[in-house]
Short mmCIF file of C-alpha atoms and ligand atoms in Angstrom, two decimals:
data_model
loop_
_atom_site.label_atom_id
_atom_site.label_comp_id
_atom_site.label_asym_id
_atom_site.label_seq_id
_atom_site.Cartn_x
_atom_site.Cartn_y
_atom_site.Cartn_z
CA MET F 12 118.12 133.55 53.19
CA THR F 13 116.84 130.04 54.08
CA LYS F 14 114.98 129.70 57.32
CA PHE F 15 115.53 125.99 57.92
CA ALA F 16 118.59 123.76 57.80
CA PRO F 17 118.77 121.47 54.75
CA LEU F 18 116.58 118.35 54.84
CA ALA F 19 119.62 116.12 55.28
CA GLU F 20 120.21 117.73 58.64
CA PHE F 21 116.98 116.18 59.97
CA ARG F 22 117.79 112.76 58.50
CA LYS F 23 121.02 111.99 60.26
CA PRO F 24 121.39 108.22 60.71
CA VAL F 25 120.01 107.15 64.09
CA GLU F 26 122.99 105.02 64.99
CA ALA F 27 125.29 108.04 64.65
CA THR F 28 123.11 110.49 66.55
CA TYR F 29 119.49 111.29 67.19
CA GLN F 30 116.63 112.72 65.16
CA LEU F 31 114.92 115.89 66.20
CA ALA F 32 111.19 115.58 66.60
CA PHE F 33 108.95 118.50 65.69
CA PHE F 34 108.99 120.99 68.56
CA ARG F 35 108.80 124.71 69.25
CA PHE F 36 110.75 126.78 71.75
CA SER F 37 110.35 130.20 73.33
CA PRO F 38 112.40 132.12 75.89
CA LEU F 39 111.16 131.88 79.47
CA GLU F 40 113.28 134.23 81.55
CA GLY F 41 117.02 134.59 82.15
CA ASP F 42 118.73 132.01 79.96
CA ARG F 43 115.92 129.43 80.29
CA TYR F 44 113.89 128.25 77.31
CA VAL F 45 110.70 126.26 77.22
CA LEU F 46 110.25 123.56 74.57
CA THR F 47 106.89 122.00 73.70
CA ASN F 48 106.18 118.98 71.55
CA GLN F 49 103.10 118.37 69.40
CA ALA F 50 101.20 116.83 72.30
CA GLY F 51 101.86 119.85 74.51
CA GLU F 52 104.44 118.22 76.80
CA TYR F 53 107.07 120.71 77.85
CA LEU F 54 110.63 120.82 79.06
CA VAL F 55 112.69 123.76 80.32
CA LEU F 56 116.32 123.88 79.21
CA PRO F 57 119.20 126.28 79.68
CA ARG F 58 120.12 128.00 76.43
CA SER F 59 123.46 126.16 76.21
CA VAL F 60 121.76 122.74 76.39
CA LEU F 61 119.11 123.77 73.86
CA SER F 62 121.81 124.94 71.54
CA SER F 63 123.82 121.70 71.67
CA PHE F 64 120.63 119.63 71.42
CA ILE F 65 119.59 121.41 68.22
CA ARG F 66 123.08 120.94 66.76
CA HIS F 67 122.92 117.18 67.45
CA GLU F 68 125.79 117.60 69.88
CA LEU F 69 124.07 116.55 73.09
CA SER F 70 125.72 113.51 74.61
CA SER F 71 123.48 110.56 75.46
CA SER F 72 125.04 110.60 78.94
CA ASP F 73 123.82 114.16 79.56
CA SER F 74 121.01 114.22 82.15
CA TYR F 75 118.85 116.26 79.77
CA TYR F 76 119.20 113.65 77.02
CA SER F 77 116.90 111.03 78.59
CA ARG F 78 114.36 113.72 79.53
CA LEU F 79 114.29 114.92 75.92
CA ARG F 80 113.86 111.37 74.67
CA HIS F 81 111.24 110.53 77.28
CA ARG F 82 109.10 113.53 76.19
CA HIS F 83 109.54 112.79 72.49
CA PHE F 84 111.75 115.74 71.60
CA LEU F 85 114.27 113.35 70.07
CA PHE F 86 114.22 109.87 68.65
CA ASP F 87 117.23 107.56 68.73
CA ALA F 88 117.94 103.87 68.22
CA SER F 89 116.24 103.00 71.49
CA SER F 90 113.01 104.97 70.86
CA ASN F 91 111.06 101.95 69.62
CA LEU F 92 107.63 103.16 70.59
CA GLY F 93 108.35 106.90 70.79
CA LYS F 94 106.66 107.98 67.57
CA ALA F 95 103.59 105.79 68.07
CA LEU F 96 103.23 107.02 71.64
CA LEU F 97 103.50 110.64 70.56
CA ALA F 98 100.93 110.10 67.80
CA ASN F 99 98.58 108.55 70.33
CA LYS F 100 98.92 111.56 72.65
CA VAL F 101 98.26 113.98 69.77
CA ARG F 102 95.15 111.99 68.78
CA THR F 103 93.85 112.08 72.37
CA LYS F 104 94.25 115.89 72.45
CA ALA F 105 92.38 116.26 69.16
CA LYS F 106 89.58 113.87 70.11
CA ARG F 107 87.11 116.69 70.81
CA LEU F 108 87.03 117.52 67.10
CA GLU F 109 85.36 114.23 66.19
CA ASN F 110 82.70 114.74 68.89
CA PHE F 111 81.78 118.17 67.49
CA THR F 112 79.36 120.48 69.34
CA SER F 113 78.60 119.47 72.92
CA LEU F 114 77.63 122.80 74.53
CA HIS F 115 74.36 124.31 73.27
CA ILE F 116 73.51 127.68 74.80
CA MET F 117 69.90 128.83 74.58
CA VAL F 118 69.23 132.50 75.24
CA VAL F 119 65.67 132.14 76.50
CA SER F 120 65.20 135.83 77.32
CA LEU F 121 67.14 139.05 76.97
CA ARG F 122 65.15 140.57 79.83
CA CYS F 123 66.91 141.28 83.13
CA GLU F 124 66.03 142.99 86.38
CA HIS F 125 69.67 144.01 86.98
CA SER F 126 71.45 146.86 85.16
CA CYS F 127 75.12 145.95 85.46
CA PRO F 128 77.31 148.50 83.66
CA TYR F 129 79.78 145.83 82.53
CA CYS F 130 77.09 143.48 81.19
CA GLN F 131 78.43 141.76 78.07
CA VAL F 132 74.95 140.95 76.79
CA SER F 133 73.14 144.28 76.25
CA ARG F 134 70.10 143.27 78.29
CA GLN F 135 66.57 144.57 77.80
CA SER F 136 64.29 145.91 80.52
CA GLU F 137 62.31 143.32 82.42
CA ASP F 138 58.86 143.72 80.89
CA ARG F 139 59.59 143.51 77.19
CA SER F 140 58.48 139.99 76.35
CA ALA F 141 59.37 140.68 72.72
CA PHE F 142 62.82 139.54 73.83
CA ASP F 143 61.72 136.08 75.01
CA MET F 144 62.32 132.88 73.04
CA THR F 145 59.12 131.16 71.92
CA GLU F 146 58.29 127.43 72.05
CA GLU F 147 58.36 127.30 68.27
CA THR F 148 61.92 128.69 68.16
CA ALA F 149 63.01 126.39 71.00
CA GLU F 150 61.60 123.39 69.16
CA LYS F 151 63.61 124.24 66.03
CA ALA F 152 66.74 124.80 68.13
CA LEU F 153 66.28 121.41 69.83
CA ALA F 154 66.07 119.71 66.45
CA LEU F 155 69.53 121.16 65.68
CA VAL F 156 70.92 120.28 69.12
CA PHE F 157 70.26 116.59 68.56
CA ARG F 158 71.77 116.66 65.06
CA SER F 159 75.16 117.10 66.74
CA PRO F 160 77.09 113.79 66.79
CA SER F 161 78.43 114.51 70.28
CA PRO F 162 77.76 111.68 72.77
CA SER F 163 77.33 114.31 75.49
CA ILE F 164 74.98 117.25 75.12
CA LYS F 165 74.91 120.11 77.58
CA ILE F 166 72.05 122.61 77.22
CA GLU F 167 72.81 125.85 79.04
CA PHE F 168 70.06 128.43 79.59
CA GLN F 169 71.28 132.00 79.49
CA GLY F 170 69.87 135.54 79.32
CA GLY F 171 69.42 138.36 80.28
CA GLU F 172 68.02 136.56 83.27
CA PRO F 173 66.78 133.18 81.95
CA LEU F 174 64.54 132.55 84.97
CA LEU F 175 62.30 135.41 83.77
CA ASN F 176 61.23 132.96 81.05
CA PHE F 177 61.14 129.88 83.30
CA GLU F 178 58.10 128.44 81.51
CA LEU F 179 60.20 128.03 78.39
CA ILE F 180 63.02 126.36 80.35
CA ARG F 181 60.46 123.92 81.68
CA TYR F 182 59.25 123.24 78.14
CA VAL F 183 62.76 122.73 76.70
CA VAL F 184 63.86 120.39 79.50
CA GLY F 185 60.74 118.25 79.03
CA ARG F 186 61.11 118.08 75.26
CA ALA F 187 64.88 117.42 75.39
CA GLU F 188 64.36 114.54 77.81
CA GLN F 189 61.62 113.17 75.58
CA ILE F 190 63.85 113.29 72.48
CA ASN F 191 66.73 111.83 74.47
CA SER F 192 64.76 108.77 75.48
CA SER F 193 65.51 107.48 72.00
CA GLU F 194 68.79 109.39 71.40
CA GLN F 195 70.41 108.13 74.61
CA ARG F 196 73.00 110.91 74.88
CA ASP F 197 74.65 111.97 78.11
CA LEU F 198 72.29 114.95 78.59
CA GLN F 199 72.93 117.72 81.09
CA PHE F 200 71.28 121.09 81.82
CA VAL F 201 72.68 124.27 83.35
CA ILE F 202 70.89 127.50 84.22
CA THR F 203 73.09 130.60 84.37
CA THR F 204 71.22 132.92 86.70
CA ASN F 205 71.79 135.79 89.13
CA LEU F 206 69.38 133.92 91.48
CA ALA F 207 67.42 137.11 92.23
CA VAL F 208 64.10 135.59 91.19
CA VAL F 209 64.70 131.94 92.11
CA ASP F 210 61.96 130.30 94.22
CA ASN F 211 61.11 126.86 95.60
CA THR F 212 59.12 125.79 92.54
CA ILE F 213 62.10 126.49 90.28
CA LEU F 214 64.54 124.75 92.61
CA GLU F 215 62.33 121.72 92.96
CA PHE F 216 62.14 121.50 89.16
CA CYS F 217 65.95 121.73 89.00
CA ARG F 218 66.27 118.95 91.55
CA LEU F 219 63.88 116.65 89.68
CA HIS F 220 65.71 117.18 86.39
CA ASP F 221 69.26 117.22 87.75
CA ILE F 222 69.88 120.80 86.58
CA LEU F 223 73.08 122.60 87.59
CA ILE F 224 73.04 126.24 88.67
CA SER F 225 75.77 128.67 87.66
CA THR F 226 75.52 132.09 89.27
CA SER F 227 77.44 135.35 89.48
CA LEU F 228 79.31 136.47 92.55
CA ASP F 229 81.77 139.32 92.18
CA GLY F 230 83.04 139.35 95.77
CA PRO F 231 82.00 140.86 99.11
CA ALA F 232 78.69 142.77 99.47
CA ASP F 233 79.98 146.31 98.75
CA LEU F 234 81.79 145.24 95.59
CA HIS F 235 79.07 142.93 94.30
CA ASN F 236 76.31 145.49 94.87
CA ALA F 237 78.37 148.25 93.24
CA ASN F 238 79.07 146.03 90.23
CA ARG F 239 75.53 144.70 89.91
CA PRO F 240 72.98 147.44 90.52
CA ARG F 241 69.29 146.65 90.91
CA PRO F 242 66.59 149.00 92.25
CA SER F 243 66.68 147.71 95.85
CA ARG F 244 70.50 147.47 95.90
CA ASN F 245 70.42 143.94 97.31
CA SER F 246 71.96 141.88 94.53
CA TYR F 247 74.58 140.37 96.90
CA GLU F 248 72.03 139.46 99.57
CA LEU F 249 69.81 137.78 96.97
CA ALA F 250 72.74 135.93 95.40
CA VAL F 251 74.04 134.55 98.71
CA ALA F 252 70.56 133.59 99.92
CA GLY F 253 69.92 131.98 96.52
CA ILE F 254 73.21 130.03 96.64
CA GLN F 255 72.36 128.68 100.08
CA LYS F 256 68.80 127.82 99.14
CA ALA F 257 69.90 126.13 95.92
CA ARG F 258 72.62 124.13 97.68
CA LYS F 259 70.12 122.91 100.22
CA VAL F 260 67.74 121.62 97.55
CA LEU F 261 70.20 120.50 94.85
CA GLY F 262 73.34 119.59 96.76
CA HIS F 263 76.41 121.72 97.55
CA GLU F 264 78.45 120.81 94.49
CA ARG F 265 75.62 121.52 92.02
CA VAL F 266 75.89 125.29 92.44
CA SER F 267 78.87 127.16 91.02
CA ALA F 268 79.71 130.84 90.80
CA LEU F 269 81.58 133.11 88.39
CA MET F 270 83.08 136.53 89.05
CA THR F 271 83.86 139.39 86.70
CA THR F 272 86.73 141.78 87.32
CA THR F 273 85.84 145.46 87.18
CA LYS F 274 88.17 148.36 87.90
CA THR F 275 86.86 148.40 91.49
CA SER F 276 87.74 144.70 91.88
CA LEU F 277 91.41 145.23 91.07
CA SER F 278 92.47 146.29 94.57
CA LYS F 279 90.23 143.70 96.25
CA GLY F 280 91.55 140.41 94.85
CA ARG F 281 92.23 138.79 98.21
CA GLN F 282 88.86 139.87 99.64
CA ILE F 283 87.10 138.37 96.62
CA ILE F 284 88.95 135.08 97.16
CA ASP F 285 88.12 135.19 100.89
CA GLU F 286 84.45 135.58 99.98
CA TYR F 287 84.57 132.42 97.84
CA VAL F 288 86.44 130.54 100.58
CA GLN F 289 83.94 131.67 103.19
CA LEU F 290 81.04 130.50 101.02
CA GLN F 291 82.83 127.14 100.65
CA PHE F 292 83.37 127.17 96.92
CA PRO F 293 86.20 124.80 95.91
CA GLY F 294 87.82 127.42 93.69
CA ILE F 295 87.48 130.68 91.80
CA PHE F 296 87.84 131.69 88.16
CA LEU F 297 89.60 135.06 88.14
CA ARG F 298 88.16 136.41 84.88
CA PRO F 299 89.02 139.56 82.95
CA LEU F 300 86.29 141.65 81.30
CA SER F 301 85.58 140.87 77.67
CA PRO F 302 85.33 143.58 75.01
CA TYR F 303 81.61 143.15 74.25
CA GLY F 304 78.14 144.53 74.99
CA PHE F 305 77.59 147.03 77.79
CA ALA F 306 81.22 146.55 78.85
CA ILE F 307 82.11 148.59 75.75
CA LYS F 308 79.18 151.02 75.79
CA THR F 309 79.84 152.02 79.41
CA LYS F 310 83.64 151.98 78.88
CA SER F 311 84.05 149.34 81.64
CA TYR F 312 86.27 147.31 79.30
CA ALA F 313 88.63 150.23 78.70
CA ALA F 314 88.87 151.00 82.42
CA TYR F 315 92.00 148.89 82.92
CA ASP F 316 94.63 147.30 80.70
CA VAL F 317 95.98 143.76 80.54
CA ASP F 318 99.02 144.49 82.68
CA ARG F 319 96.87 145.84 85.49
CA TRP F 320 94.66 142.74 85.25
CA LEU F 321 97.74 140.47 85.23
CA ASP F 322 98.96 142.08 88.48
CA PHE F 323 95.54 141.37 89.98
CA TYR F 324 95.59 137.80 88.64
CA PHE F 325 99.09 136.92 89.86
CA ASP F 326 98.50 138.43 93.28
CA GLY F 327 95.34 136.31 93.54
CA LEU F 328 97.19 133.21 92.37
CA GLU F 329 99.94 133.77 94.93
CA TYR F 330 97.34 134.18 97.66
CA ILE F 331 95.58 130.96 96.61
CA ILE F 332 98.87 129.03 96.57
CA ASP F 333 99.52 130.37 100.05
CA LEU F 334 96.09 129.19 101.25
CA ASN F 335 96.98 125.70 100.00
CA ARG F 336 100.36 125.90 101.71
CA ARG F 337 98.48 126.60 104.94
CA GLY F 338 96.32 123.50 104.45
CA LEU F 339 93.21 124.94 102.73
CA PRO F 340 92.56 123.21 99.39
CA PHE F 341 91.34 125.83 96.92
CA LYS F 342 91.85 126.21 93.15
CA GLU F 343 92.21 129.01 90.63
CA LEU F 344 90.17 127.61 87.78
CA TYR F 345 91.74 129.37 84.78
CA ALA F 346 95.16 128.10 85.85
CA SER F 347 93.65 124.64 86.37
CA THR F 348 92.32 124.62 82.79
CA ILE F 349 95.74 125.56 81.39
CA LEU F 350 97.51 123.07 83.65
CA THR F 351 95.29 120.27 82.37
CA LYS F 352 96.59 121.12 78.91
CA MET F 353 100.19 121.28 80.14
CA LEU F 354 100.32 118.25 82.40
CA THR F 355 97.79 115.73 81.08
CA PRO F 356 96.95 114.20 77.69
CA PHE F 357 93.43 115.62 77.93
CA GLU F 358 91.78 118.67 76.40
CA PRO F 359 89.63 120.51 78.94
CA GLY F 360 87.33 121.98 76.28
CA TYR F 361 87.49 125.66 77.23
CA VAL F 362 86.31 127.47 74.08
CA ASP F 363 88.64 130.52 74.38
CA LEU F 364 91.69 128.27 74.55
CA MET F 365 91.09 126.10 71.53
CA SER F 366 92.69 125.89 68.13
CA PRO F 367 91.01 125.19 65.78
CA ALA F 368 88.74 127.70 67.49
CA GLY F 369 85.92 126.14 69.50
CA ILE F 370 83.31 128.48 67.98
CA GLY F 371 80.38 126.50 66.61
CA ILE F 372 82.24 123.20 66.71
CA SER F 373 82.49 123.03 70.48
CA ALA F 374 79.81 125.47 71.64
CA VAL F 375 77.01 127.23 69.84
CA VAL F 376 74.35 129.79 70.80
CA TYR F 377 70.66 129.87 69.84
CA ASN F 378 69.48 133.41 70.45
CA TYR F 379 65.95 134.29 71.65
CA ASP F 380 64.93 135.24 68.08
CA GLY F 381 66.26 132.05 66.47
CA ASP F 382 69.55 133.48 65.24
CA VAL F 383 72.42 131.06 65.67
CA TYR F 384 75.80 132.43 66.78
CA ALA F 385 79.18 130.75 66.78
CA SER F 386 79.75 131.50 70.47
CA ASP F 387 78.46 133.44 73.42
CA GLU F 388 80.87 136.28 72.65
CA ALA F 389 79.72 136.21 69.01
CA ARG F 390 76.13 137.05 70.00
CA MET F 391 77.42 139.76 72.35
CA LEU F 392 79.27 141.24 69.38
CA ALA F 393 76.05 141.03 67.37
CA GLU F 394 74.20 143.00 70.07
CA MET F 395 76.73 145.75 69.30
CA GLY F 396 75.74 145.65 65.63
CA ASP F 397 78.43 143.31 64.25
CA LYS F 398 76.83 140.10 62.98
CA THR F 399 80.03 138.60 61.50
CA PHE F 400 79.55 135.41 63.50
CA ARG F 401 75.81 134.95 62.92
CA ILE F 402 75.86 131.55 61.24
CA GLY F 403 72.16 131.15 60.49
CA ASN F 404 68.66 131.08 61.92
CA VAL F 405 66.80 128.04 63.24
CA HIS F 406 63.70 128.96 61.21
CA ASP F 407 65.44 129.50 57.88
CA ASN F 408 68.46 127.22 57.74
CA SER F 409 69.22 123.50 57.91
CA TYR F 410 71.86 121.93 60.16
CA HIS F 411 74.21 121.62 57.20
CA GLU F 412 73.67 125.24 56.09
CA ILE F 413 74.50 126.47 59.60
CA PHE F 414 77.43 124.27 60.58
CA ALA F 415 79.09 124.18 57.17
CA SER F 416 78.52 127.90 56.50
CA ASP F 417 81.35 130.13 55.35
CA ALA F 418 80.49 132.39 58.29
CA LEU F 419 81.65 129.58 60.59
CA LEU F 420 84.33 127.82 58.55
CA ASP F 421 86.20 130.94 57.35
CA PRO F 422 87.10 132.26 60.82
CA ILE F 423 88.00 128.76 62.06
CA GLU F 424 90.29 128.16 59.10
CA GLN F 425 91.87 131.60 58.99
CA SER F 426 92.54 131.86 62.72
CA PHE F 427 94.03 128.36 63.16
CA ALA F 428 96.98 129.03 65.49
CA GLY F 429 99.15 126.29 63.97
CA SER F 430 99.47 128.41 60.83
CA ALA F 431 98.92 131.94 62.19
CA PRO F 432 101.85 134.37 62.16
CA MET F 433 103.73 134.25 65.49
CA CYS F 434 101.55 131.44 66.93
CA SER F 435 102.95 128.87 64.49
CA GLU F 436 106.39 129.40 66.05
CA CYS F 437 105.29 129.92 69.63
CA ALA F 438 106.09 127.25 72.22
CA PHE F 439 102.77 127.97 73.93
CA GLU F 440 100.61 127.20 70.90
CA PRO F 441 99.51 123.78 72.29
CA TYR F 442 98.03 125.56 75.33
CA CYS F 443 96.64 128.62 73.60
CA GLY F 444 93.60 129.32 71.47
CA SER F 445 92.90 131.36 68.38
CA ASP F 446 89.81 133.32 69.53
CA PRO F 447 88.71 134.88 66.22
CA VAL F 448 85.76 136.64 67.93
CA PHE F 449 88.04 138.54 70.32
CA HIS F 450 90.37 139.53 67.50
CA MET F 451 87.46 140.63 65.31
CA ALA F 452 86.11 142.73 68.21
CA THR F 453 89.45 144.37 68.94
CA GLN F 454 91.34 144.37 65.62
CA ARG F 455 88.63 143.82 62.97
CA ASP F 456 90.36 140.68 61.79
CA PHE F 457 89.96 136.93 62.56
CA VAL F 458 93.68 136.41 63.22
CA GLY F 459 94.81 139.67 64.80
CA LEU F 460 98.33 140.96 65.05
CA LYS F 461 99.57 139.04 68.05
CA THR F 462 102.14 141.66 69.06
CA ARG F 463 99.16 143.97 69.70
CA SER F 464 96.76 141.35 70.99
CA ALA F 465 95.65 141.60 74.63
CA PHE F 466 94.60 137.94 74.32
CA CYS F 467 98.15 136.92 73.37
CA HIS F 468 99.84 139.11 75.98
CA ARG F 469 97.57 137.91 78.78
CA ASN F 470 97.86 134.23 77.96
CA MET F 471 101.55 134.13 77.11
CA THR F 472 102.37 135.86 80.40
CA ILE F 473 100.25 133.34 82.32
CA PHE F 474 101.75 130.32 80.49
CA LYS F 475 105.27 131.53 81.29
CA ARG F 476 104.47 132.23 84.93
CA LEU F 477 102.83 128.84 85.52
CA ILE F 478 105.82 127.01 84.04
CA SER F 479 108.32 129.11 86.00
CA LEU F 480 106.43 128.50 89.23
CA MET F 481 106.51 124.73 88.65
CA GLU F 482 110.19 124.78 87.75
CA ASP F 483 111.14 126.73 90.85
CA SER F 484 109.04 124.99 93.50
CA PRO F 485 108.40 121.25 93.88
CA MET F 486 105.51 122.10 96.24
CA ILE F 487 103.81 124.23 93.57
CA ARG F 488 104.43 121.57 90.92
CA GLU F 489 102.75 119.00 93.17
CA LEU F 490 99.81 121.35 93.80
CA PHE F 491 99.44 122.18 90.10
CA LEU F 492 99.45 118.47 89.27
CA GLN F 493 96.46 118.06 91.58
CA TRP F 494 94.69 121.02 89.94
CA ALA F 495 95.36 119.60 86.49
CA ASN F 496 93.86 116.25 87.40
S1 SF4 J 11 98.31 133.96 70.80
FE1 SF4 J 11 100.34 134.49 71.55
S2 SF4 J 11 100.71 133.06 73.26
FE2 SF4 J 11 99.04 132.25 72.03
S3 SF4 J 11 100.07 130.86 70.58
FE3 SF4 J 11 99.81 132.84 69.56
S4 SF4 J 11 101.77 133.86 69.93
FE4 SF4 J 11 101.64 132.18 71.42
#
């Protein structure tokens, strides 16, 4: 049985009919189908129109005809610039590949004074300085950071709690700025911290060096303190006081927050959003738990399934749309990332939603002991004993040995969604990612069987819902256009 029509079918003379461009289609709901082209532009068609379009039977006077031509799903005698325009859009989307690694995560300490049961890092107790990065290791890591050809370099300090090794952060920032005086890259720093130990000296340093703060806030006090235990049970109070203090010194927009969804969060979606609104954040990233670190050991990851999380997510999204309807501008940030892919020619650079996978080539992690991991999740997996994505060590390996290693290139090549079973035919492939680390963690395989993949189920459901919402409501389409841009 042949899968495709004969070649001649695709070469019908343009004056007689139109040529089909490369596109994929998937069912949406009812009799609607979504089509995507190579640049990720989409169109929703009724099944009958899709069917006559594919059979070259669609009349040029049909209202769908010009929309299909405009979005490069077909080429006819009047599509002079169509192919060149499409090629240009595809090149713009792929531009990140030529820039290579821009995000460099340094795990400056595994120590932490919290003991969150869902922690994806497998932290160490506070006083074990054996888990701190040394200046010598940081120096070697910096030498690799500046080997990246990327014109912009972001160095993100993570932990544990990175501020427990603040002296090293101070050292790295100074050295990176020194190196950059001749490199002239667009250099940026971020500290990911729970803000429990932040003080004026640290904040003043951040102000002087233009450092961004990214913190954790899971929602209102009862939820946050239950999720993030520390001996004096005041994680929420410290986080909120820290956010306010940091905003005062650094500027409001230089402090962002991230939440993690635990089982307890699931019934509190709207309260979590209210907390972010009340603290005047411009949006929220409704994140699921990842299958790594303490989240697995303490069974937090297994505490709810994707469908339960999707109910939580869509209820939150509906609530946020309603807030906007009532005049309060507020974004859901995961949707915004996907919408940028759907509605603009740009690639937002979110590692989980990249194909080829963003591991190593978009973001990389230098662990406290000098081990280099292909992503943040890859080092979390290593903390559980699986070092599949350890791509080298700053003390033992050269830039070339690390970034051209089989440990990095094999998963990127094998998981490439454009040639992975199911993804290669999926209309949502331009928006999706390949996430070999997730599939290794859950299915012991870089590609994963997508029919059993929580990653696939979660993302495909969200892609479909976002498109349906835009199709059914001009107000939501307008709002989503603002989020995308
Ligand atoms: S993972 Fe699922 S949603 Fe994503 S491209 Fe593959 S089949 Fe489509």
